[in-house]
PDB file of N, CA and C in Angstrom:
ATOM      1  N   UNK A   1     -11.509   5.297   4.332  1.00  0.00           N
ATOM      2  CA  UNK A   1     -10.132   4.884   4.209  1.00  0.00           C
ATOM      3  C   UNK A   1      -9.364   5.828   3.286  1.00  0.00           C
ATOM      4  N   UNK A   2     -10.174   6.117   2.174  1.00  0.00           N
ATOM      5  CA  UNK A   2      -9.385   6.947   1.226  1.00  0.00           C
ATOM      6  C   UNK A   2      -8.950   8.294   1.969  1.00  0.00           C
ATOM      7  N   UNK A   3      -9.790   8.792   2.738  1.00  0.00           N
ATOM      8  CA  UNK A   3      -9.529  10.144   3.561  1.00  0.00           C
ATOM      9  C   UNK A   3      -8.209   9.967   4.579  1.00  0.00           C
ATOM     10  N   UNK A   4      -8.116   8.644   5.173  1.00  0.00           N
ATOM     11  CA  UNK A   4      -7.028   8.350   5.924  1.00  0.00           C
ATOM     12  C   UNK A   4      -5.617   8.374   5.120  1.00  0.00           C
ATOM     13  N   UNK A   5      -5.838   7.789   3.924  1.00  0.00           N
ATOM     14  CA  UNK A   5      -4.526   7.626   3.229  1.00  0.00           C
ATOM     15  C   UNK A   5      -4.085   9.062   2.652  1.00  0.00           C
ATOM     16  N   UNK A   6      -5.091   9.925   2.376  1.00  0.00           N
ATOM     17  CA  UNK A   6      -4.946  11.030   1.724  1.00  0.00           C
ATOM     18  C   UNK A   6      -4.162  12.130   3.126  1.00  0.00           C
ATOM     19  N   UNK A   7      -4.740  11.727   4.150  1.00  0.00           N
ATOM     20  CA  UNK A   7      -4.099  12.456   5.352  1.00  0.00           C
ATOM     21  C   UNK A   7      -2.796  11.840   5.593  1.00  0.00           C
ATOM     22  N   UNK A   8      -2.434  10.583   5.522  1.00  0.00           N
ATOM     23  CA  UNK A   8      -1.058  10.035   5.486  1.00  0.00           C
ATOM     24  C   UNK A   8      -0.325  10.571   4.408  1.00  0.00           C
ATOM     25  N   UNK A   9      -0.632  10.806   3.262  1.00  0.00           N
ATOM     26  CA  UNK A   9       0.173  11.573   2.090  1.00  0.00           C
ATOM     27  C   UNK A   9       0.556  12.753   2.426  1.00  0.00           C
ATOM     28  N   UNK A  10      -0.220  13.633   3.074  1.00  0.00           N
ATOM     29  CA  UNK A  10      -0.194  14.941   3.402  1.00  0.00           C
ATOM     30  C   UNK A  10       1.007  15.037   4.542  1.00  0.00           C
ATOM     31  N   UNK A  11       1.309  14.117   5.068  1.00  0.00           N
ATOM     32  CA  UNK A  11       2.270  14.305   6.229  1.00  0.00           C
ATOM     33  C   UNK A  11       3.715  14.305   5.706  1.00  0.00           C
ATOM     34  N   UNK A  12       4.442  15.411   6.303  1.00  0.00           N
ATOM     35  CA  UNK A  12       5.761  15.521   5.584  1.00  0.00           C
ATOM     36  C   UNK A  12       6.766  14.725   6.383  1.00  0.00           C
ATOM     37  N   UNK A  13       6.429  14.272   7.483  1.00  0.00           N
ATOM     38  CA  UNK A  13       7.642  13.276   8.122  1.00  0.00           C
ATOM     39  C   UNK A  13       7.086  11.880   7.696  1.00  0.00           C
ATOM     40  N   UNK A  14       8.107  11.283   6.899  1.00  0.00           N
ATOM     41  CA  UNK A  14       8.084   9.908   6.482  1.00  0.00           C
ATOM     42  C   UNK A  14       7.644   8.891   7.481  1.00  0.00           C
ATOM     43  N   UNK A  15       8.363   9.021   8.481  1.00  0.00           N
ATOM     44  CA  UNK A  15       8.207   8.204   9.826  1.00  0.00           C
ATOM     45  C   UNK A  15       6.734   8.214  10.264  1.00  0.00           C
ATOM     46  N   UNK A  16       6.335   9.240  10.386  1.00  0.00           N
ATOM     47  CA  UNK A  16       5.015   9.292  11.019  1.00  0.00           C
ATOM     48  C   UNK A  16       4.038   8.849   9.542  1.00  0.00           C
ATOM     49  N   UNK A  17       4.299   9.226   8.482  1.00  0.00           N
ATOM     50  CA  UNK A  17       3.456   8.642   7.376  1.00  0.00           C
ATOM     51  C   UNK A  17       3.449   7.101   7.285  1.00  0.00           C
ATOM     52  N   UNK A  18       4.548   6.559   7.491  1.00  0.00           N
ATOM     53  CA  UNK A  18       4.705   5.052   7.455  1.00  0.00           C
ATOM     54  C   UNK A  18       3.843   4.419   8.679  1.00  0.00           C
ATOM     55  N   UNK A  19       3.989   5.035   9.844  1.00  0.00           N
ATOM     56  CA  UNK A  19       3.247   4.594  10.901  1.00  0.00           C
ATOM     57  C   UNK A  19       1.801   4.683  10.853  1.00  0.00           C
ATOM     58  N   UNK A  20       1.046   5.624  10.169  1.00  0.00           N
ATOM     59  CA  UNK A  20      -0.219   5.789   9.855  1.00  0.00           C
ATOM     60  C   UNK A  20      -0.712   4.856   8.860  1.00  0.00           C
ATOM     61  N   UNK A  21       0.233   4.667   7.752  1.00  0.00           N
ATOM     62  CA  UNK A  21      -0.140   3.871   6.716  1.00  0.00           C
ATOM     63  C   UNK A  21      -0.347   2.300   7.265  1.00  0.00           C
ATOM     64  N   UNK A  22       0.718   2.081   8.179  1.00  0.00           N
ATOM     65  CA  UNK A  22       0.771   0.570   8.534  1.00  0.00           C
ATOM     66  C   UNK A  22      -0.537   0.213   9.514  1.00  0.00           C
ATOM     67  N   UNK A  23      -0.858   1.383  10.161  1.00  0.00           N
ATOM     68  CA  UNK A  23      -2.066   1.184  11.002  1.00  0.00           C
ATOM     69  C   UNK A  23      -3.436   0.974  10.379  1.00  0.00           C
ATOM     70  N   UNK A  24      -3.242   1.156   8.940  1.00  0.00           N
ATOM     71  CA  UNK A  24      -4.460   0.844   8.135  1.00  0.00           C
ATOM     72  C   UNK A  24      -4.469  -0.367   7.346  1.00  0.00           C
ATOM     73  N   UNK A  25      -3.249  -1.040   7.566  1.00  0.00           N
ATOM     74  CA  UNK A  25      -2.983  -2.081   6.601  1.00  0.00           C
ATOM     75  C   UNK A  25      -4.031  -3.291   6.582  1.00  0.00           C
ATOM     76  N   UNK A  26      -4.461  -3.616   7.951  1.00  0.00           N
ATOM     77  CA  UNK A  26      -5.502  -4.778   8.167  1.00  0.00           C
ATOM     78  C   UNK A  26      -6.839  -4.524   7.488  1.00  0.00           C
ATOM     79  N   UNK A  27      -7.079  -3.196   7.604  1.00  0.00           N
ATOM     80  CA  UNK A  27      -8.546  -2.732   7.228  1.00  0.00           C
ATOM     81  C   UNK A  27      -8.414  -2.757   5.498  1.00  0.00           C
ATOM     82  N   UNK A  28      -7.327  -2.426   5.036  1.00  0.00           N
ATOM     83  CA  UNK A  28      -7.067  -2.120   3.516  1.00  0.00           C
ATOM     84  C   UNK A  28      -7.070  -3.572   3.038  1.00  0.00           C
ATOM     85  N   UNK A  29      -6.257  -4.386   3.642  1.00  0.00           N
ATOM     86  CA  UNK A  29      -6.333  -6.009   3.085  1.00  0.00           C
ATOM     87  C   UNK A  29      -7.605  -6.603   3.092  1.00  0.00           C
ATOM     88  N   UNK A  30      -8.394  -6.259   3.903  1.00  0.00           N
ATOM     89  CA  UNK A  30      -9.802  -6.682   3.991  1.00  0.00           C
ATOM     90  C   UNK A  30     -10.780  -6.225   2.930  1.00  0.00           C
ATOM     91  N   UNK A  31     -10.471  -4.995   2.430  1.00  0.00           N
ATOM     92  CA  UNK A  31     -11.286  -4.203   1.568  1.00  0.00           C
ATOM     93  C   UNK A  31     -11.197  -4.925   0.173  1.00  0.00           C
ATOM     94  N   UNK A  32     -12.267  -4.810  -0.460  1.00  0.00           N
ATOM     95  CA  UNK A  32     -12.313  -5.143  -1.942  1.00  0.00           C
ATOM     96  C   UNK A  32     -12.127  -4.133  -2.829  1.00  0.00           C
ATOM     97  N   UNK A  33     -11.618  -2.901  -2.457  1.00  0.00           N
ATOM     98  CA  UNK A  33     -11.330  -1.538  -3.211  1.00  0.00           C
ATOM     99  C   UNK A  33     -10.124  -1.759  -3.818  1.00  0.00           C
ATOM    100  N   UNK A  34      -9.995  -2.284  -5.026  1.00  0.00           N
ATOM    101  CA  UNK A  34      -8.647  -2.340  -5.449  1.00  0.00           C
ATOM    102  C   UNK A  34      -7.887  -1.004  -5.746  1.00  0.00           C
ATOM    103  N   UNK A  35      -8.655   0.175  -6.099  1.00  0.00           N
ATOM    104  CA  UNK A  35      -7.916   1.497  -5.949  1.00  0.00           C
ATOM    105  C   UNK A  35      -7.256   1.710  -4.678  1.00  0.00           C
ATOM    106  N   UNK A  36      -8.115   1.400  -3.603  1.00  0.00           N
ATOM    107  CA  UNK A  36      -7.616   1.856  -2.339  1.00  0.00           C
ATOM    108  C   UNK A  36      -6.266   0.985  -1.991  1.00  0.00           C
ATOM    109  N   UNK A  37      -6.291  -0.350  -2.370  1.00  0.00           N
ATOM    110  CA  UNK A  37      -5.099  -1.143  -2.109  1.00  0.00           C
ATOM    111  C   UNK A  37      -3.906  -0.746  -2.867  1.00  0.00           C
ATOM    112  N   UNK A  38      -4.099  -0.370  -4.098  1.00  0.00           N
ATOM    113  CA  UNK A  38      -2.968   0.203  -4.886  1.00  0.00           C
ATOM    114  C   UNK A  38      -2.456   1.442  -4.352  1.00  0.00           C
ATOM    115  N   UNK A  39      -3.182   2.253  -4.056  1.00  0.00           N
ATOM    116  CA  UNK A  39      -2.933   3.754  -3.337  1.00  0.00           C
ATOM    117  C   UNK A  39      -1.959   3.302  -2.038  1.00  0.00           C
ATOM    118  N   UNK A  40      -2.498   2.358  -1.385  1.00  0.00           N
ATOM    119  CA  UNK A  40      -1.919   2.009  -0.069  1.00  0.00           C
ATOM    120  C   UNK A  40      -0.356   1.499  -0.347  1.00  0.00           C
ATOM    121  N   UNK A  41      -0.466   0.482  -1.386  1.00  0.00           N
ATOM    122  CA  UNK A  41       0.889   0.018  -1.423  1.00  0.00           C
ATOM    123  C   UNK A  41       1.896   0.937  -2.168  1.00  0.00           C
ATOM    124  N   UNK A  42       1.551   1.650  -3.028  1.00  0.00           N
ATOM    125  CA  UNK A  42       2.342   2.848  -3.704  1.00  0.00           C
ATOM    126  C   UNK A  42       2.893   3.851  -2.595  1.00  0.00           C
ATOM    127  N   UNK A  43       2.069   4.328  -1.897  1.00  0.00           N
ATOM    128  CA  UNK A  43       2.212   5.195  -0.767  1.00  0.00           C
ATOM    129  C   UNK A  43       3.282   4.478   0.351  1.00  0.00           C
ATOM    130  N   UNK A  44       2.930   3.370   0.553  1.00  0.00           N
ATOM    131  CA  UNK A  44       3.846   2.848   1.586  1.00  0.00           C
ATOM    132  C   UNK A  44       5.230   2.433   0.950  1.00  0.00           C
ATOM    133  N   UNK A  45       5.343   2.026  -0.038  1.00  0.00           N
ATOM    134  CA  UNK A  45       6.579   1.663  -0.712  1.00  0.00           C
ATOM    135  C   UNK A  45       7.360   3.034  -1.105  1.00  0.00           C
ATOM    136  N   UNK A  46       6.615   4.086  -1.570  1.00  0.00           N
ATOM    137  CA  UNK A  46       7.440   5.352  -1.596  1.00  0.00           C
ATOM    138  C   UNK A  46       8.058   5.821  -0.369  1.00  0.00           C
ATOM    139  N   UNK A  47       7.268   5.993   0.666  1.00  0.00           N
ATOM    140  CA  UNK A  47       7.516   6.511   1.962  1.00  0.00           C
ATOM    141  C   UNK A  47       8.613   5.610   2.526  1.00  0.00           C
ATOM    142  N   UNK A  48       8.634   4.333   2.401  1.00  0.00           N
ATOM    143  CA  UNK A  48       9.887   3.451   2.858  1.00  0.00           C
ATOM    144  C   UNK A  48      11.110   3.721   2.082  1.00  0.00           C
ATOM    145  N   UNK A  49      10.914   4.033   0.824  1.00  0.00           N
ATOM    146  CA  UNK A  49      12.068   4.275  -0.288  1.00  0.00           C
ATOM    147  C   UNK A  49      12.619   5.610   0.282  1.00  0.00           C
ATOM    148  N   UNK A  50      11.878   6.551   0.633  1.00  0.00           N
ATOM    149  CA  UNK A  50      12.260   7.955   0.909  1.00  0.00           C
ATOM    150  C   UNK A  50      13.020   7.795   2.214  1.00  0.00           C
ATOM    151  N   UNK A  51      12.822   6.848   3.030  1.00  0.00           N
ATOM    152  CA  UNK A  51      13.627   6.706   4.302  1.00  0.00           C
ATOM    153  C   UNK A  51      14.753   5.946   4.258  1.00  0.00           C
ATOM    154  N   UNK A  52      15.295   5.443   2.957  1.00  0.00           N
ATOM    155  CA  UNK A  52      16.417   4.568   2.696  1.00  0.00           C
ATOM    156  C   UNK A  52      15.992   3.121   3.021  1.00  0.00           C
ATOM    157  N   UNK A  53      14.790   2.701   2.860  1.00  0.00           N
ATOM    158  CA  UNK A  53      14.484   1.354   3.037  1.00  0.00           C
ATOM    159  C   UNK A  53      13.984   0.863   1.819  1.00  0.00           C
ATOM    160  N   UNK A  54      14.724   1.018   0.740  1.00  0.00           N
ATOM    161  CA  UNK A  54      14.383   0.363  -0.579  1.00  0.00           C
ATOM    162  C   UNK A  54      14.131  -0.964  -0.706  1.00  0.00           C
ATOM    163  N   UNK A  55      14.969  -1.948   0.172  1.00  0.00           N
ATOM    164  CA  UNK A  55      14.556  -3.293   0.154  1.00  0.00           C
ATOM    165  C   UNK A  55      13.346  -3.619   0.687  1.00  0.00           C
ATOM    166  N   UNK A  56      13.038  -2.957   2.001  1.00  0.00           N
ATOM    167  CA  UNK A  56      11.547  -3.251   2.377  1.00  0.00           C
ATOM    168  C   UNK A  56      10.667  -2.760   1.551  1.00  0.00           C
ATOM    169  N   UNK A  57      10.795  -1.600   0.902  1.00  0.00           N
ATOM    170  CA  UNK A  57       9.945  -1.018  -0.212  1.00  0.00           C
ATOM    171  C   UNK A  57       9.647  -2.170  -1.210  1.00  0.00           C
ATOM    172  N   UNK A  58      10.647  -2.851  -1.684  1.00  0.00           N
ATOM    173  CA  UNK A  58      10.412  -3.747  -2.634  1.00  0.00           C
ATOM    174  C   UNK A  58       9.791  -4.891  -2.241  1.00  0.00           C
ATOM    175  N   UNK A  59      10.100  -5.441  -1.084  1.00  0.00           N
ATOM    176  CA  UNK A  59       9.463  -6.609  -0.534  1.00  0.00           C
ATOM    177  C   UNK A  59       8.047  -6.242  -0.330  1.00  0.00           C
ATOM    178  N   UNK A  60       7.583  -5.229   0.179  1.00  0.00           N
ATOM    179  CA  UNK A  60       6.153  -4.851   0.376  1.00  0.00           C
ATOM    180  C   UNK A  60       5.510  -4.864  -1.082  1.00  0.00           C
ATOM    181  N   UNK A  61       6.188  -4.191  -2.187  1.00  0.00           N
ATOM    182  CA  UNK A  61       5.770  -4.068  -3.443  1.00  0.00           C
ATOM    183  C   UNK A  61       5.345  -5.574  -4.076  1.00  0.00           C
ATOM    184  N   UNK A  62       6.084  -6.454  -3.875  1.00  0.00           N
ATOM    185  CA  UNK A  62       6.167  -7.723  -4.368  1.00  0.00           C
ATOM    186  C   UNK A  62       5.309  -8.700  -3.561  1.00  0.00           C
ATOM    187  N   UNK A  63       5.110  -8.227  -2.142  1.00  0.00           N
ATOM    188  CA  UNK A  63       3.976  -8.941  -1.562  1.00  0.00           C
ATOM    189  C   UNK A  63       2.743  -8.770  -1.933  1.00  0.00           C
ATOM    190  N   UNK A  64       2.399  -7.534  -2.398  1.00  0.00           N
ATOM    191  CA  UNK A  64       1.040  -7.110  -2.658  1.00  0.00           C
ATOM    192  C   UNK A  64       0.684  -7.373  -4.174  1.00  0.00           C
ATOM    193  N   UNK A  65       1.830  -7.488  -5.097  1.00  0.00           N
ATOM    194  CA  UNK A  65       1.564  -7.545  -6.402  1.00  0.00           C
ATOM    195  C   UNK A  65       1.589  -8.966  -6.820  1.00  0.00           C
ATOM    196  N   UNK A  66       2.099  -9.869  -6.031  1.00  0.00           N
ATOM    197  CA  UNK A  66       2.144 -11.431  -6.484  1.00  0.00           C
ATOM    198  C   UNK A  66       1.181 -12.216  -5.384  1.00  0.00           C
ATOM    199  N   UNK A  67       0.142 -11.547  -4.972  1.00  0.00           N
ATOM    200  CA  UNK A  67      -0.837 -12.172  -4.318  1.00  0.00           C
ATOM    201  C   UNK A  67      -1.462 -13.169  -5.284  1.00  0.00           C
ATOM    202  N   UNK A  68      -2.002 -14.302  -4.671  1.00  0.00           N
ATOM    203  CA  UNK A  68      -2.790 -15.234  -5.712  1.00  0.00           C
ATOM    204  C   UNK A  68      -4.314 -14.648  -5.812  1.00  0.00           C
ATOM    205  N   UNK A  69      -4.435 -14.225  -7.023  1.00  0.00           N
ATOM    206  CA  UNK A  69      -5.776 -13.643  -7.271  1.00  0.00           C
ATOM    207  C   UNK A  69      -6.494 -14.738  -8.089  1.00  0.00           C
ATOM    208  N   UNK A  70      -7.700 -14.588  -7.959  1.00  0.00           N
ATOM    209  CA  UNK A  70      -8.720 -15.613  -8.823  1.00  0.00           C
ATOM    210  C   UNK A  70      -9.325 -14.538  -9.822  1.00  0.00           C
ATOM    211  N   UNK A  71      -8.970 -15.007 -10.924  1.00  0.00           N
ATOM    212  CA  UNK A  71      -9.582 -14.348 -12.189  1.00  0.00           C
ATOM    213  C   UNK A  71     -10.363 -15.135 -12.947  1.00  0.00           C
ATOM    214  N   UNK A  72     -11.440 -14.675 -13.446  1.00  0.00           N
ATOM    215  CA  UNK A  72     -12.495 -15.456 -14.262  1.00  0.00           C
ATOM    216  C   UNK A  72     -11.640 -15.801 -15.493  1.00  0.00           C
ATOM    217  N   UNK A  73     -12.011 -17.226 -16.033  1.00  0.00           N
ATOM    218  CA  UNK A  73     -11.326 -17.443 -17.317  1.00  0.00           C
ATOM    219  C   UNK A  73     -11.721 -16.580 -18.358  1.00  0.00           C
ATOM    220  N   UNK A  74     -10.927 -16.180 -19.463  1.00  0.00           N
ATOM    221  CA  UNK A  74     -11.276 -15.339 -20.452  1.00  0.00           C
ATOM    222  C   UNK A  74     -11.468 -16.358 -21.676  1.00  0.00           C
ATOM    223  N   UNK A  75     -12.269 -15.779 -22.544  1.00  0.00           N
ATOM    224  CA  UNK A  75     -12.526 -16.478 -23.775  1.00  0.00           C
ATOM    225  C   UNK A  75     -11.807 -15.894 -25.021  1.00  0.00           C
ATOM    226  N   UNK A  76     -11.213 -16.800 -25.797  1.00  0.00           N
ATOM    227  CA  UNK A  76     -10.450 -16.045 -26.872  1.00  0.00           C
ATOM    228  C   UNK A  76     -11.231 -16.346 -28.038  1.00  0.00           C
TER     229      UNK A  76
END
């Protein structure tokens, strides 16, 4: 998956990049690789923003950064 995101990042055409990134979305969502998920969100949001879709980029960013996560309790 990392190599596919790297390939998407190397594309100069933002619309092609967005298409490739979105084709990976289901697999990335099912992954437990946080680094991969962060790279995905950043690349997709930046690509959308570059095509004048800042509002969609913001929605994508918020969707992935506000997911309910289960964190173990911390002791203070």
